[in-house]
Tab-separated table of C-alpha atoms in Angstrom:
chain	number	residue	atom	x	y	z
A	1	MET	CA	-19.061	4.134	-40.373
A	2	ASP	CA	-21.489	6.846	-41.290
A	3	GLU	CA	-24.050	6.598	-38.529
A	4	PRO	CA	-22.641	5.886	-35.088
A	5	GLY	CA	-24.851	3.918	-32.755
A	6	CYS	CA	-26.611	1.925	-35.450
A	7	SER	CA	-26.380	-1.806	-35.192
A	8	ALA	CA	-28.543	-2.894	-38.097
A	9	PRO	CA	-26.489	-3.798	-41.150
A	10	GLY	CA	-27.503	-2.626	-44.563
A	11	THR	CA	-29.162	0.543	-43.327
A	12	PRO	CA	-29.816	2.607	-46.434
A	13	PRO	CA	-28.050	5.965	-46.330
A	14	SER	CA	-30.717	8.551	-45.744
A	15	GLY	CA	-30.728	12.238	-46.279
A	16	ARG	CA	-30.965	13.126	-42.581
A	17	GLU	CA	-27.936	14.363	-40.565
A	18	PRO	CA	-25.928	11.787	-38.613
A	19	GLU	CA	-27.172	11.381	-35.046
A	20	PRO	CA	-24.748	12.335	-32.260
A	21	ARG	CA	-22.766	9.418	-30.909
A	22	GLY	CA	-24.571	7.624	-28.143
A	23	SER	CA	-28.066	8.340	-29.365
A	24	PRO	CA	-30.457	5.755	-30.700
A	25	CYS	CA	-31.083	5.598	-34.350
A	26	GLY	CA	-31.771	2.909	-36.899
A	27	ASN	CA	-34.748	0.662	-37.293
A	28	TRP	CA	-35.668	-1.373	-34.272
A	29	MET	CA	-34.206	0.610	-31.399
A	30	ALA	CA	-35.971	3.873	-31.971
A	31	THR	CA	-39.355	2.220	-31.836
A	32	HIS	CA	-38.634	-0.108	-28.924
A	33	PRO	CA	-41.451	0.416	-26.394
A	34	LYS	CA	-39.113	0.483	-23.426
A	35	LEU	CA	-36.945	3.146	-24.978
A	36	THR	CA	-39.935	5.283	-25.785
A	37	GLU	CA	-41.148	4.789	-22.230
A	38	MET	CA	-37.809	5.969	-20.849
A	39	MET	CA	-37.766	8.946	-23.153
A	40	SER	CA	-41.264	9.872	-22.158
A	41	LEU	CA	-40.207	10.124	-18.515
A	42	ASP	CA	-38.465	13.249	-19.683
A	43	VAL	CA	-35.995	13.519	-16.818
A	44	ALA	CA	-32.636	13.075	-18.540
A	45	ASP	CA	-30.865	13.881	-21.786
A	46	SER	CA	-30.792	11.449	-24.695
A	47	THR	CA	-27.334	10.047	-23.985
A	48	GLN	CA	-28.270	9.015	-20.466
A	49	VAL	CA	-31.558	7.521	-21.693
A	50	TYR	CA	-29.750	5.557	-24.376
A	51	ALA	CA	-27.262	4.299	-21.807
A	52	ALA	CA	-30.154	3.269	-19.567
A	53	PHE	CA	-31.746	1.410	-22.441
A	54	LEU	CA	-28.565	-0.506	-23.225
A	55	VAL	CA	-28.175	-1.462	-19.584
A	56	TYR	CA	-31.826	-2.542	-19.496
A	57	LEU	CA	-31.252	-4.865	-22.439
A	58	ASP	CA	-28.016	-6.171	-20.952
A	59	LEU	CA	-29.583	-6.939	-17.577
A	60	LEU	CA	-32.533	-8.771	-19.070
A	61	GLU	CA	-30.920	-10.546	-21.983
A	62	GLY	CA	-27.296	-10.791	-20.914
A	63	LYS	CA	-27.475	-11.224	-17.165
A	64	ASN	CA	-30.946	-12.794	-16.923
A	65	TRP	CA	-32.286	-10.493	-14.261
A	66	TYR	CA	-35.909	-10.555	-13.168
A	67	ASN	CA	-38.530	-7.820	-12.935
A	68	VAL	CA	-36.432	-5.007	-14.347
A	69	THR	CA	-38.284	-1.698	-14.350
A	70	CYS	CA	-37.208	1.828	-15.102
A	71	VAL	CA	-37.657	4.750	-12.742
A	72	GLY	CA	-37.190	8.406	-13.517
A	73	LEU	CA	-35.523	10.560	-10.847
A	74	ALA	CA	-36.299	14.119	-11.724
A	75	GLU	CA	-34.123	15.866	-9.141
A	76	LEU	CA	-31.089	13.856	-10.196
A	77	GLN	CA	-31.947	13.984	-13.893
A	78	LEU	CA	-31.354	10.290	-14.247
A	79	VAL	CA	-33.229	7.219	-15.398
A	80	CYS	CA	-32.528	4.338	-13.025
A	81	LEU	CA	-33.356	0.669	-13.244
A	82	ARG	CA	-34.537	-1.667	-10.552
A	83	GLY	CA	-34.447	-5.432	-10.739
A	84	ARG	CA	-33.595	-8.688	-9.094
A	85	GLU	CA	-30.483	-10.668	-9.887
A	86	ARG	CA	-32.245	-13.888	-9.041
A	87	GLU	CA	-35.893	-14.589	-8.511
A	88	ALA	CA	-35.758	-14.773	-4.736
A	89	GLU	CA	-33.422	-11.857	-4.126
A	90	ASN	CA	-34.105	-8.259	-3.133
A	91	LEU	CA	-34.484	-5.453	-5.589
A	92	GLN	CA	-31.267	-3.683	-6.504
A	93	VAL	CA	-30.836	-0.260	-8.032
A	94	VAL	CA	-28.727	0.177	-11.127
A	95	VAL	CA	-27.683	3.667	-12.198
A	96	PRO	CA	-26.672	3.735	-15.854
A	97	THR	CA	-24.348	6.446	-17.052
A	98	PRO	CA	-22.425	7.171	-20.225
A	99	VAL	CA	-18.677	7.144	-19.644
A	100	HIS	CA	-18.089	10.792	-20.413
A	101	MET	CA	-20.368	12.013	-17.617
A	102	SER	CA	-18.315	13.176	-14.684
A	103	PHE	CA	-19.320	12.818	-11.069
A	104	THR	CA	-18.185	14.365	-7.854
A	105	HIS	CA	-18.096	12.313	-4.678
A	106	GLN	CA	-20.923	14.476	-3.413
A	107	ARG	CA	-23.097	13.665	-6.417
A	108	LEU	CA	-22.428	9.965	-5.997
A	109	ARG	CA	-23.622	10.155	-2.402
A	110	GLU	CA	-26.655	12.147	-3.475
A	111	ILE	CA	-27.512	9.467	-6.008
A	112	MET	CA	-27.093	6.776	-3.365
A	113	GLN	CA	-29.414	8.543	-0.977
A	114	LYS	CA	-32.127	9.350	-3.491
A	115	ALA	CA	-32.072	6.321	-5.762
A	116	CYS	CA	-31.692	3.608	-3.174
A	117	ILE	CA	-34.671	1.534	-2.131
A	118	PRO	CA	-35.127	1.827	1.609
A	119	GLN	CA	-34.800	-1.685	2.985
A	120	ASP	CA	-36.907	-1.138	6.041
A	121	GLU	CA	-36.324	-4.490	7.794
A	122	THR	CA	-32.575	-4.418	7.995
A	123	ASP	CA	-30.433	-1.338	8.377
A	124	SER	CA	-28.175	-2.414	5.595
A	125	PRO	CA	-26.129	0.430	4.159
A	126	LEU	CA	-27.158	2.399	1.092
A	127	SER	CA	-25.922	0.724	-2.027
A	128	VAL	CA	-26.305	1.177	-5.762
A	129	ILE	CA	-24.715	-0.393	-8.798
A	130	LEU	CA	-23.150	2.053	-11.200
A	131	ALA	CA	-23.386	0.809	-14.787
A	132	ILE	CA	-20.878	2.611	-16.988
A	133	VAL	CA	-21.594	2.460	-20.714
A	134	GLU	CA	-18.829	2.952	-23.257
A	135	SER	CA	-19.389	4.261	-26.730
A	136	ASP	CA	-19.023	0.738	-28.112
A	137	SER	CA	-21.854	-0.475	-25.832
A	138	THR	CA	-19.553	-2.185	-23.328
A	139	VAL	CA	-21.074	-2.012	-19.865
A	140	VAL	CA	-19.110	-2.362	-16.638
A	141	TYR	CA	-20.853	-2.659	-13.303
A	142	TYR	CA	-19.390	-1.366	-10.072
A	143	LYS	CA	-21.021	-1.396	-6.682
A	144	LEU	CA	-21.063	1.698	-4.498
A	145	THR	CA	-21.878	1.333	-0.824
A	146	ASP	CA	-21.973	3.834	1.975
A	147	GLY	CA	-19.447	3.108	4.699
A	148	PHE	CA	-16.750	0.465	5.017
A	149	ILE	CA	-17.261	-2.800	3.166
A	150	MET	CA	-14.530	-5.354	3.719
A	151	PRO	CA	-13.194	-7.083	0.649
A	152	ASP	CA	-13.970	-10.769	0.155
A	153	PRO	CA	-11.404	-12.982	1.829
A	154	PRO	CA	-9.273	-14.999	-0.573
A	155	ASP	CA	-10.478	-18.515	-1.229
A	156	ASP	CA	-7.319	-20.541	-0.642
A	157	THR	CA	-7.775	-23.548	-2.858
A	158	GLU	CA	-9.013	-21.573	-5.836
A	159	ASP	CA	-6.251	-19.016	-5.747
A	160	MET	CA	-3.378	-21.433	-5.565
A	161	ASP	CA	-1.829	-22.169	-8.865
A	162	ASN	CA	-2.504	-25.867	-9.403
A	163	LYS	CA	1.022	-26.715	-10.446
A	164	GLN	CA	2.582	-24.994	-7.440
A	165	TRP	CA	0.052	-26.608	-5.168
A	166	ARG	CA	0.820	-30.066	-6.470
A	167	LYS	CA	4.529	-29.450	-5.995
A	168	LYS	CA	3.994	-28.362	-2.412
A	169	ARG	CA	1.885	-31.381	-1.631
A	170	ARG	CA	4.473	-33.696	-3.077
A	171	LYS	CA	7.170	-32.100	-0.939
A	172	LEU	CA	5.028	-32.356	2.151
A	173	LEU	CA	4.105	-35.985	1.676
A	174	ARG	CA	7.592	-37.167	0.790
B	1	MET	CA	9.981	13.125	23.938
B	2	ILE	CA	10.370	11.662	20.481
B	3	GLN	CA	12.537	13.703	18.153
B	4	ILE	CA	11.431	13.875	14.546
B	5	HIS	CA	14.099	15.368	12.305
B	6	VAL	CA	12.605	17.269	9.396
B	7	LEU	CA	14.474	17.923	6.211
B	8	GLU	CA	12.797	19.565	3.221
B	9	GLY	CA	9.419	18.150	4.114
B	10	ALA	CA	10.560	14.650	5.012
B	11	ALA	CA	10.110	13.500	8.618
B	12	LEU	CA	12.834	11.133	9.879
B	13	VAL	CA	13.288	9.287	13.142
B	14	TRP	CA	16.857	8.204	13.836
B	15	SER	CA	16.501	6.576	17.226
B	16	ALA	CA	15.614	2.888	17.324
B	17	GLU	CA	13.825	3.244	20.670
B	18	ASP	CA	11.686	6.064	19.318
B	19	ALA	CA	10.845	4.093	16.189
B	20	ARG	CA	9.718	1.175	18.321
B	21	GLU	CA	7.623	3.352	20.586
B	22	ILE	CA	5.972	4.990	17.606
B	23	ARG	CA	4.854	1.622	16.322
B	24	GLU	CA	3.941	-0.049	19.613
B	25	ARG	CA	2.385	2.807	21.505
B	26	PHE	CA	0.977	4.986	18.743
B	27	ARG	CA	0.056	2.459	16.073
B	28	LEU	CA	1.993	4.357	13.391
B	29	VAL	CA	4.098	2.367	11.004
B	30	GLY	CA	6.262	4.606	8.807
B	31	THR	CA	8.837	3.258	6.349
B	32	LEU	CA	12.462	2.286	6.963
B	33	VAL	CA	14.567	4.022	4.345
B	34	GLY	CA	18.184	3.608	5.421
B	35	ALA	CA	20.819	1.146	4.245
B	36	LEU	CA	21.758	-1.685	6.595
B	37	THR	CA	25.461	-1.396	7.346
B	38	ARG	CA	26.163	-5.093	7.047
B	39	LYS	CA	24.063	-5.564	3.932
B	40	PRO	CA	24.285	-2.357	1.989
B	41	ARG	CA	23.750	-3.442	-1.592
B	42	GLN	CA	20.135	-4.480	-1.435
B	43	ASN	CA	16.801	-2.933	-0.590
B	44	ALA	CA	14.774	-5.944	0.462
B	45	ARG	CA	15.525	-5.093	4.096
B	46	LEU	CA	16.278	-1.522	5.030
B	47	GLY	CA	17.216	0.084	8.321
B	48	LEU	CA	17.052	3.381	10.185
B	49	PRO	CA	16.037	6.146	9.744
B	50	LEU	CA	12.316	5.614	9.864
B	51	GLN	CA	10.539	7.983	7.529
B	52	LEU	CA	7.083	9.089	8.631
B	53	LEU	CA	4.300	10.403	6.448
B	54	PRO	CA	3.662	14.113	6.998
B	55	GLU	CA	0.334	13.078	8.510
B	56	GLU	CA	2.007	10.687	10.948
B	57	ALA	CA	4.517	13.297	12.077
B	58	ARG	CA	1.790	15.870	12.540
B	59	LEU	CA	-0.327	13.452	14.548
B	60	LEU	CA	2.543	12.782	16.949
B	61	ALA	CA	3.206	16.495	17.295
B	62	GLU	CA	-0.469	17.204	17.925
B	63	LEU	CA	-0.626	14.529	20.586
B	64	GLY	CA	2.343	16.148	22.271
B	65	ALA	CA	4.399	12.981	21.997
B	66	ALA	CA	7.014	14.329	19.618
B	67	VAL	CA	8.740	17.524	18.575
B	68	LEU	CA	9.882	18.412	15.099
B	69	VAL	CA	13.527	19.424	15.075
B	70	ARG	CA	16.024	20.584	12.533
B	71	ARG	CA	19.810	20.442	12.523
B	72	THR	CA	21.424	23.803	13.018
B	73	GLU	CA	24.355	24.827	10.880
B	74	THR	CA	26.900	25.659	13.567
B	75	GLN	CA	28.572	22.868	15.484
B	76	PRO	CA	30.078	24.324	18.643
B	77	PRO	CA	32.724	22.141	20.332
B	78	ALA	CA	31.513	20.647	23.613
B	79	GLU	CA	33.158	21.341	26.989
B	80	GLY	CA	35.641	23.785	25.563
B	81	GLU	CA	37.597	20.997	23.906
B	82	GLU	CA	39.089	21.903	20.576
B	83	LEU	CA	38.502	18.890	18.375
B	84	THR	CA	40.187	19.178	15.051
B	85	GLN	CA	39.671	16.808	12.185
B	86	ALA	CA	43.186	15.472	12.617
B	87	SER	CA	42.765	14.619	16.280
B	88	LEU	CA	39.519	12.804	15.522
B	89	VAL	CA	41.212	10.759	12.822
B	90	GLU	CA	44.100	9.976	15.167
B	91	ALA	CA	41.718	8.803	17.889
B	92	TYR	CA	39.876	6.609	15.404
B	93	GLN	CA	43.081	4.994	14.114
B	94	ARG	CA	44.216	4.325	17.655
B	95	GLU	CA	40.934	2.578	18.483
B	96	LEU	CA	41.201	0.563	15.286
B	97	GLU	CA	44.727	-0.628	16.182
B	98	GLU	CA	43.708	-1.592	19.727
B	99	SER	CA	40.776	-3.518	18.369
B	100	TYR	CA	43.044	-5.310	15.901
B	101	GLN	CA	45.511	-6.376	18.596
B	102	GLU	CA	42.750	-7.716	20.763
B	103	GLN	CA	41.178	-9.610	17.875
B	104	GLN	CA	44.551	-11.125	16.977
B	105	ARG	CA	45.059	-12.280	20.527
B	106	LEU	CA	41.612	-13.829	20.752
B	107	ALA	CA	41.863	-15.475	17.352
B	108	GLY	CA	45.275	-16.927	18.210
B	109	ALA	CA	43.964	-18.345	21.480
B	110	GLU	CA	40.982	-19.892	19.785
B	111	ARG	CA	43.155	-21.403	17.073
B	112	GLY	CA	45.485	-22.912	19.688
B	113	ALA	CA	42.569	-24.486	21.519
B	114	LEU	CA	41.196	-25.949	18.301
B	115	LEU	CA	44.556	-27.441	17.329
B	116	ALA	CA	45.003	-28.962	20.793
B	117	GLN	CA	41.626	-30.589	20.426
B	118	LEU	CA	42.504	-32.127	17.070
B	119	ALA	CA	46.153	-32.857	17.914
B	120	GLU	CA	45.709	-36.613	18.027
B	121	ARG	CA	43.954	-36.783	14.685
B	122	ILE	CA	46.566	-34.556	13.112
B	123	ALA	CA	49.350	-36.805	14.384
B	124	GLN	CA	47.599	-39.900	13.012
B	125	GLY	CA	47.150	-38.301	9.651
B	126	ARG	CA	50.801	-37.307	9.592
B	127	ALA	CA	51.947	-40.833	10.463
B	128	ARG	CA	49.832	-42.319	7.686
B	129	ARG	CA	51.179	-39.910	5.138
B	130	ARG	CA	54.754	-40.643	6.149
B	131	GLU	CA	54.190	-44.390	5.837
B	132	GLN	CA	52.823	-43.849	2.341
B	133	ARG	CA	55.862	-41.882	1.397
B	134	GLY	CA	58.099	-44.522	3.003
B	135	GLU	CA	59.924	-42.189	5.370
B	136	MET	CA	61.264	-42.754	8.831
B	137	PRO	CA	58.864	-42.062	11.708
B	138	ASP	CA	59.725	-39.648	14.519
B	139	THR	CA	60.988	-36.760	12.485
B	140	VAL	CA	61.336	-33.352	13.990
B	141	GLU	CA	58.697	-31.712	11.875
B	142	ASP	CA	56.019	-33.190	14.144
B	143	SER	CA	54.908	-30.270	16.192
B	144	GLY	CA	55.847	-27.591	13.677
B	145	LEU	CA	52.296	-26.487	13.154
B	146	LEU	CA	51.733	-25.373	16.689
B	147	ASP	CA	54.886	-23.249	16.886
B	148	SER	CA	54.521	-20.918	13.922
B	149	PRO	CA	53.329	-17.514	15.106
B	150	PHE	CA	49.747	-16.801	14.165
B	151	VAL	CA	49.061	-13.538	12.360
B	152	LEU	CA	45.515	-12.375	11.822
B	153	PRO	CA	45.318	-10.891	8.335
B	154	ARG	CA	44.185	-7.294	8.363
B	155	GLY	CA	41.509	-8.077	5.817
B	156	SER	CA	39.809	-10.518	8.206
B	157	MET	CA	39.510	-8.006	10.994
B	158	MET	CA	36.023	-7.075	12.177
B	159	VAL	CA	35.375	-3.364	12.017
B	160	GLN	CA	32.523	-1.620	13.764
B	161	LEU	CA	30.806	1.166	11.853
B	162	PRO	CA	28.838	3.244	14.314
B	163	THR	CA	25.308	3.895	13.106
B	164	ALA	CA	24.373	6.238	15.890
B	165	ARG	CA	26.039	9.595	16.108
B	166	TRP	CA	28.436	9.423	18.971
B	167	ARG	CA	28.045	13.071	19.649
B	168	PRO	CA	24.479	14.403	19.182
B	169	GLY	CA	24.388	17.418	16.882
B	170	ARG	CA	22.698	20.618	17.872
B	171	VAL	CA	19.060	20.829	16.899
B	172	GLU	CA	16.407	23.473	17.103
B	173	GLN	CA	12.684	22.991	17.320
B	174	VAL	CA	10.464	23.529	14.277
B	175	ASP	CA	6.951	24.879	14.564
B	176	TRP	CA	4.682	22.409	12.804
B	177	THR	CA	1.769	24.822	12.635
B	178	SER	CA	3.392	27.278	10.270
B	179	PRO	CA	5.011	26.474	6.936
B	180	SER	CA	8.777	26.665	6.620
B	181	ALA	CA	11.457	25.402	4.263
B	182	ASP	CA	11.855	22.136	6.143
B	183	TRP	CA	8.169	21.667	6.971
B	184	PRO	CA	6.142	23.097	4.086
B	185	HIS	CA	2.971	21.072	4.721
B	186	ALA	CA	1.308	23.296	7.300
B	187	GLY	CA	-1.659	25.110	5.847
B	188	ARG	CA	-1.626	23.399	2.464
B	189	PRO	CA	-5.239	22.410	1.646
B	190	ALA	CA	-4.260	19.030	0.196
B	191	HIS	CA	-2.326	18.165	3.341
B	192	GLU	CA	-5.113	19.401	5.620
B	193	ALA	CA	-7.679	17.280	3.774
B	194	ARG	CA	-5.498	14.177	3.915
B	195	TYR	CA	-4.757	14.776	7.566
B	196	ARG	CA	-8.447	14.938	8.429
B	197	VAL	CA	-9.043	11.567	6.793
B	198	PHE	CA	-5.885	10.134	8.367
B	199	ARG	CA	-6.871	11.248	11.844
B	200	GLU	CA	-10.369	9.877	11.469
B	201	LEU	CA	-9.239	6.465	10.230
B	202	TRP	CA	-6.484	6.269	12.856
B	203	GLY	CA	-9.026	7.210	15.480
B	204	ARG	CA	-11.158	4.243	14.461
B	205	GLY	CA	-8.324	1.877	15.335
B	206	TYR	CA	-6.889	1.131	11.904
B	207	TYR	CA	-3.236	0.989	10.987
B	208	LEU	CA	-2.373	3.233	8.045
B	209	SER	CA	0.486	3.402	5.602
B	210	GLY	CA	1.258	5.166	2.367
B	211	GLY	CA	-0.931	4.131	-0.553
B	212	SER	CA	1.209	5.140	-3.496
B	213	LYS	CA	1.896	1.506	-4.453
B	214	PHE	CA	-1.784	1.110	-5.262
B	215	GLY	CA	-2.531	4.544	-6.607
B	216	GLY	CA	-4.232	5.761	-3.464
B	217	ASP	CA	-3.520	8.057	-0.562
B	218	PHE	CA	-3.423	5.503	2.258
B	219	LEU	CA	-3.632	1.792	2.794
B	220	VAL	CA	-5.913	0.841	5.662
B	221	TYR	CA	-5.077	-2.289	7.679
B	222	PRO	CA	-7.196	-3.963	10.343
B	223	GLY	CA	-4.035	-4.656	12.364
B	224	ASP	CA	-0.273	-4.406	12.174
B	225	PRO	CA	0.843	-4.519	8.518
B	226	LEU	CA	3.299	-7.279	9.424
B	227	ARG	CA	0.351	-9.506	10.222
B	228	PHE	CA	-2.396	-8.423	7.856
B	229	HIS	CA	-2.970	-7.404	4.271
B	230	ALA	CA	-4.646	-4.047	3.748
B	231	HIS	CA	-8.410	-4.054	3.441
B	232	TYR	CA	-8.925	-0.642	1.876
B	233	ILE	CA	-7.207	1.744	-0.481
B	234	ALA	CA	-8.240	5.173	0.787
B	235	LEU	CA	-8.549	7.965	-1.738
B	236	CYS	CA	-9.085	11.462	-0.385
B	237	CYS	CA	-11.164	13.562	-2.734
B	238	PRO	CA	-12.543	17.007	-2.127
B	239	PRO	CA	-16.345	16.761	-2.303
B	240	GLU	CA	-16.625	19.015	-5.348
B	241	ALA	CA	-13.735	17.590	-7.356
B	242	PRO	CA	-14.885	15.829	-10.545
B	243	LEU	CA	-13.978	12.135	-10.701
B	244	PRO	CA	-13.635	10.976	-14.302
B	245	LEU	CA	-15.363	7.629	-14.662
B	246	HIS	CA	-12.473	5.901	-16.393
B	247	ALA	CA	-10.198	6.805	-13.474
B	248	LEU	CA	-12.796	5.437	-11.075
B	249	VAL	CA	-13.044	2.216	-13.062
B	250	ALA	CA	-9.256	1.863	-13.162
B	251	ALA	CA	-8.895	2.406	-9.438
B	252	THR	CA	-11.733	0.057	-8.524
B	253	ARG	CA	-10.547	-2.637	-10.869
B	254	LEU	CA	-7.056	-2.452	-9.423
B	255	GLY	CA	-8.529	-2.718	-5.959
B	256	THR	CA	-10.573	-5.757	-6.926
B	257	SER	CA	-7.642	-7.556	-8.472
B	258	VAL	CA	-5.537	-7.078	-5.321
B	259	LYS	CA	-8.462	-7.917	-3.022
B	260	LYS	CA	-8.910	-4.483	-1.509
B	261	THR	CA	-11.932	-2.201	-1.440
B	262	LEU	CA	-11.554	1.290	-2.803
B	263	LEU	CA	-12.627	3.826	-0.214
B	264	LEU	CA	-13.543	7.321	-1.318
B	265	CYS	CA	-13.157	9.747	1.585
B	266	SER	CA	-14.233	13.338	1.678
B	267	PRO	CA	-15.682	15.819	4.131
B	268	GLY	CA	-19.430	15.442	4.168
B	269	ALA	CA	-22.370	17.404	5.439
B	270	GLY	CA	-22.142	18.708	8.966
B	271	GLY	CA	-18.396	18.396	9.403
B	272	ALA	CA	-18.293	14.605	9.488
B	273	LEU	CA	-16.382	12.587	6.922
B	274	ALA	CA	-18.216	10.563	4.302
B	275	PHE	CA	-16.867	7.188	3.187
B	276	THR	CA	-18.009	5.324	0.089
B	277	SER	CA	-16.842	1.814	-0.733
B	278	LEU	CA	-16.368	0.777	-4.334
B	279	GLN	CA	-16.187	-2.828	-5.396
B	280	TRP	CA	-16.651	-4.815	-8.527
B	281	SER	CA	-20.246	-5.876	-8.669
B	282	GLY	CA	-19.489	-9.448	-9.571
B	283	LEU	CA	-21.911	-9.479	-12.475
B	284	GLN	CA	-20.413	-11.705	-15.109
C-alpha cells in the first residue's frame, strides 16, 4: 500500500511524503500519549521507539501484563519496558528491537548488565527478554540469561503421542 | 601414549584400547567413522577408526596423553626380510587353505555327532515311509546317510578379515603447535577461539561433541552421551561479530523445539569467557 505502518483503513491520501517503514503514522498512533512519552525520552531513533510502542501494546493488550512502564536508557540508546507477567510476580525487563538492528554478543551482555533490575534479595542471574519486532508487527520474545540455564525437562505424558501411548498400554496390559 | 593419526586435518584413532581410554579416562567422545566388517552396508552402527574433533585431539596433546603422528611414505622391510607382494599372497592363500581344512574337519565331526543323536528318530521315520510305500523292511539303504563323505562348501567357510594392521606402518610425529598440511588448525583464529570454549566447558566437567547436527559448534552433555541428551547447543562467537537477529531467532527456536538451551560463548572482559543462555520466553 502507499503508506507503510498505517493500520487505519480509509486513510485519505495526503500530500506529505510516505513515512519510512517502521515509523508511526496515521491517525490514532501518532497522538497516543504513551508513544509521545517514549519519543520525548529522546534516547533512541524512531524505529526503536515504534518497536517499543508496539511491544508495549502487545504486552498490555495481548499478554495481559501488569504495571508496564517505559524506561529510557541513554547510554544504550534504547527504550526498555518493565512489567509483571502476573500480578504477584517480579518485574521483568523487556528490550524491544526492530528486526534489522544487529547486535554483537558484547552488546547483548551490556544491555543485560545495564537494563536489568537488580534483584537484591536473591542472586539470581541477569536476565532480560528480547522482543523482536518484524515489519508486519509480529513480535517474538526470547529470554536472555547470563550463565548456564538448563532446558526444561520433558513432561512425559504430554509429549507422548496419544495413539502410540494407547498402543503401548494395550501391549503392556495384554 | 595414545597415537592420533592425522590426515589432512582429520584426527583418527585406530586402536580400540586407545579409543576406550580416551572416553573413560579423558571424558572425550569422538565419532566412530569406519565400516563394520561384518555389517558393511549400513551406517547405523559404525566402527573404528574413532575420529576426534580438532579440539579433542589438541586437548589430548596438550595434556601430554597423546602424540599426533603421520604415516611416512617409505615402508622399509623389517628384519632384513624381503617381502614381495607375491610371497605375501602365497602366505595368505596357505593360511586360508589350512583354515578351510580345519573348518571342514570340525563341521564334519559336529554333523556326525548330530546324526548319531537323531539316529533313532531317523530310523523310525524311514520305517514309516517304507510302510507307506509298501516295501520290504530291512533294506540296505538304512545307514547310507552316515557313510557319504561330508564336504564343506567353500561358500560356507568363515573367513577372517583382519581389521588391525598386522605389521604397524612407520609413523613420524607431527608438531601440533605449528600448522602443516596434515594439521592445519594450529594458529587459526577460529580454531583457537573454539578451543578456548571447548577447554573451558570440558574443564567444568561436561561431555562435549560436535554440534553440526543442530547448527552449533558443540553439544554440551551433563554426562556420557550414551546416557543423556545434550542440554546446550554451544555457539562460539567472537565478541565483536554481529549476530543478525533472524539467525538468533532461528537458532533459539531450533534449540527450544529440541529441548536444548542455546549457549552463546565468547571471550569476555578480563580474559574469562562469557556465557549467555537463550531460551524461548514462553509468552503465548
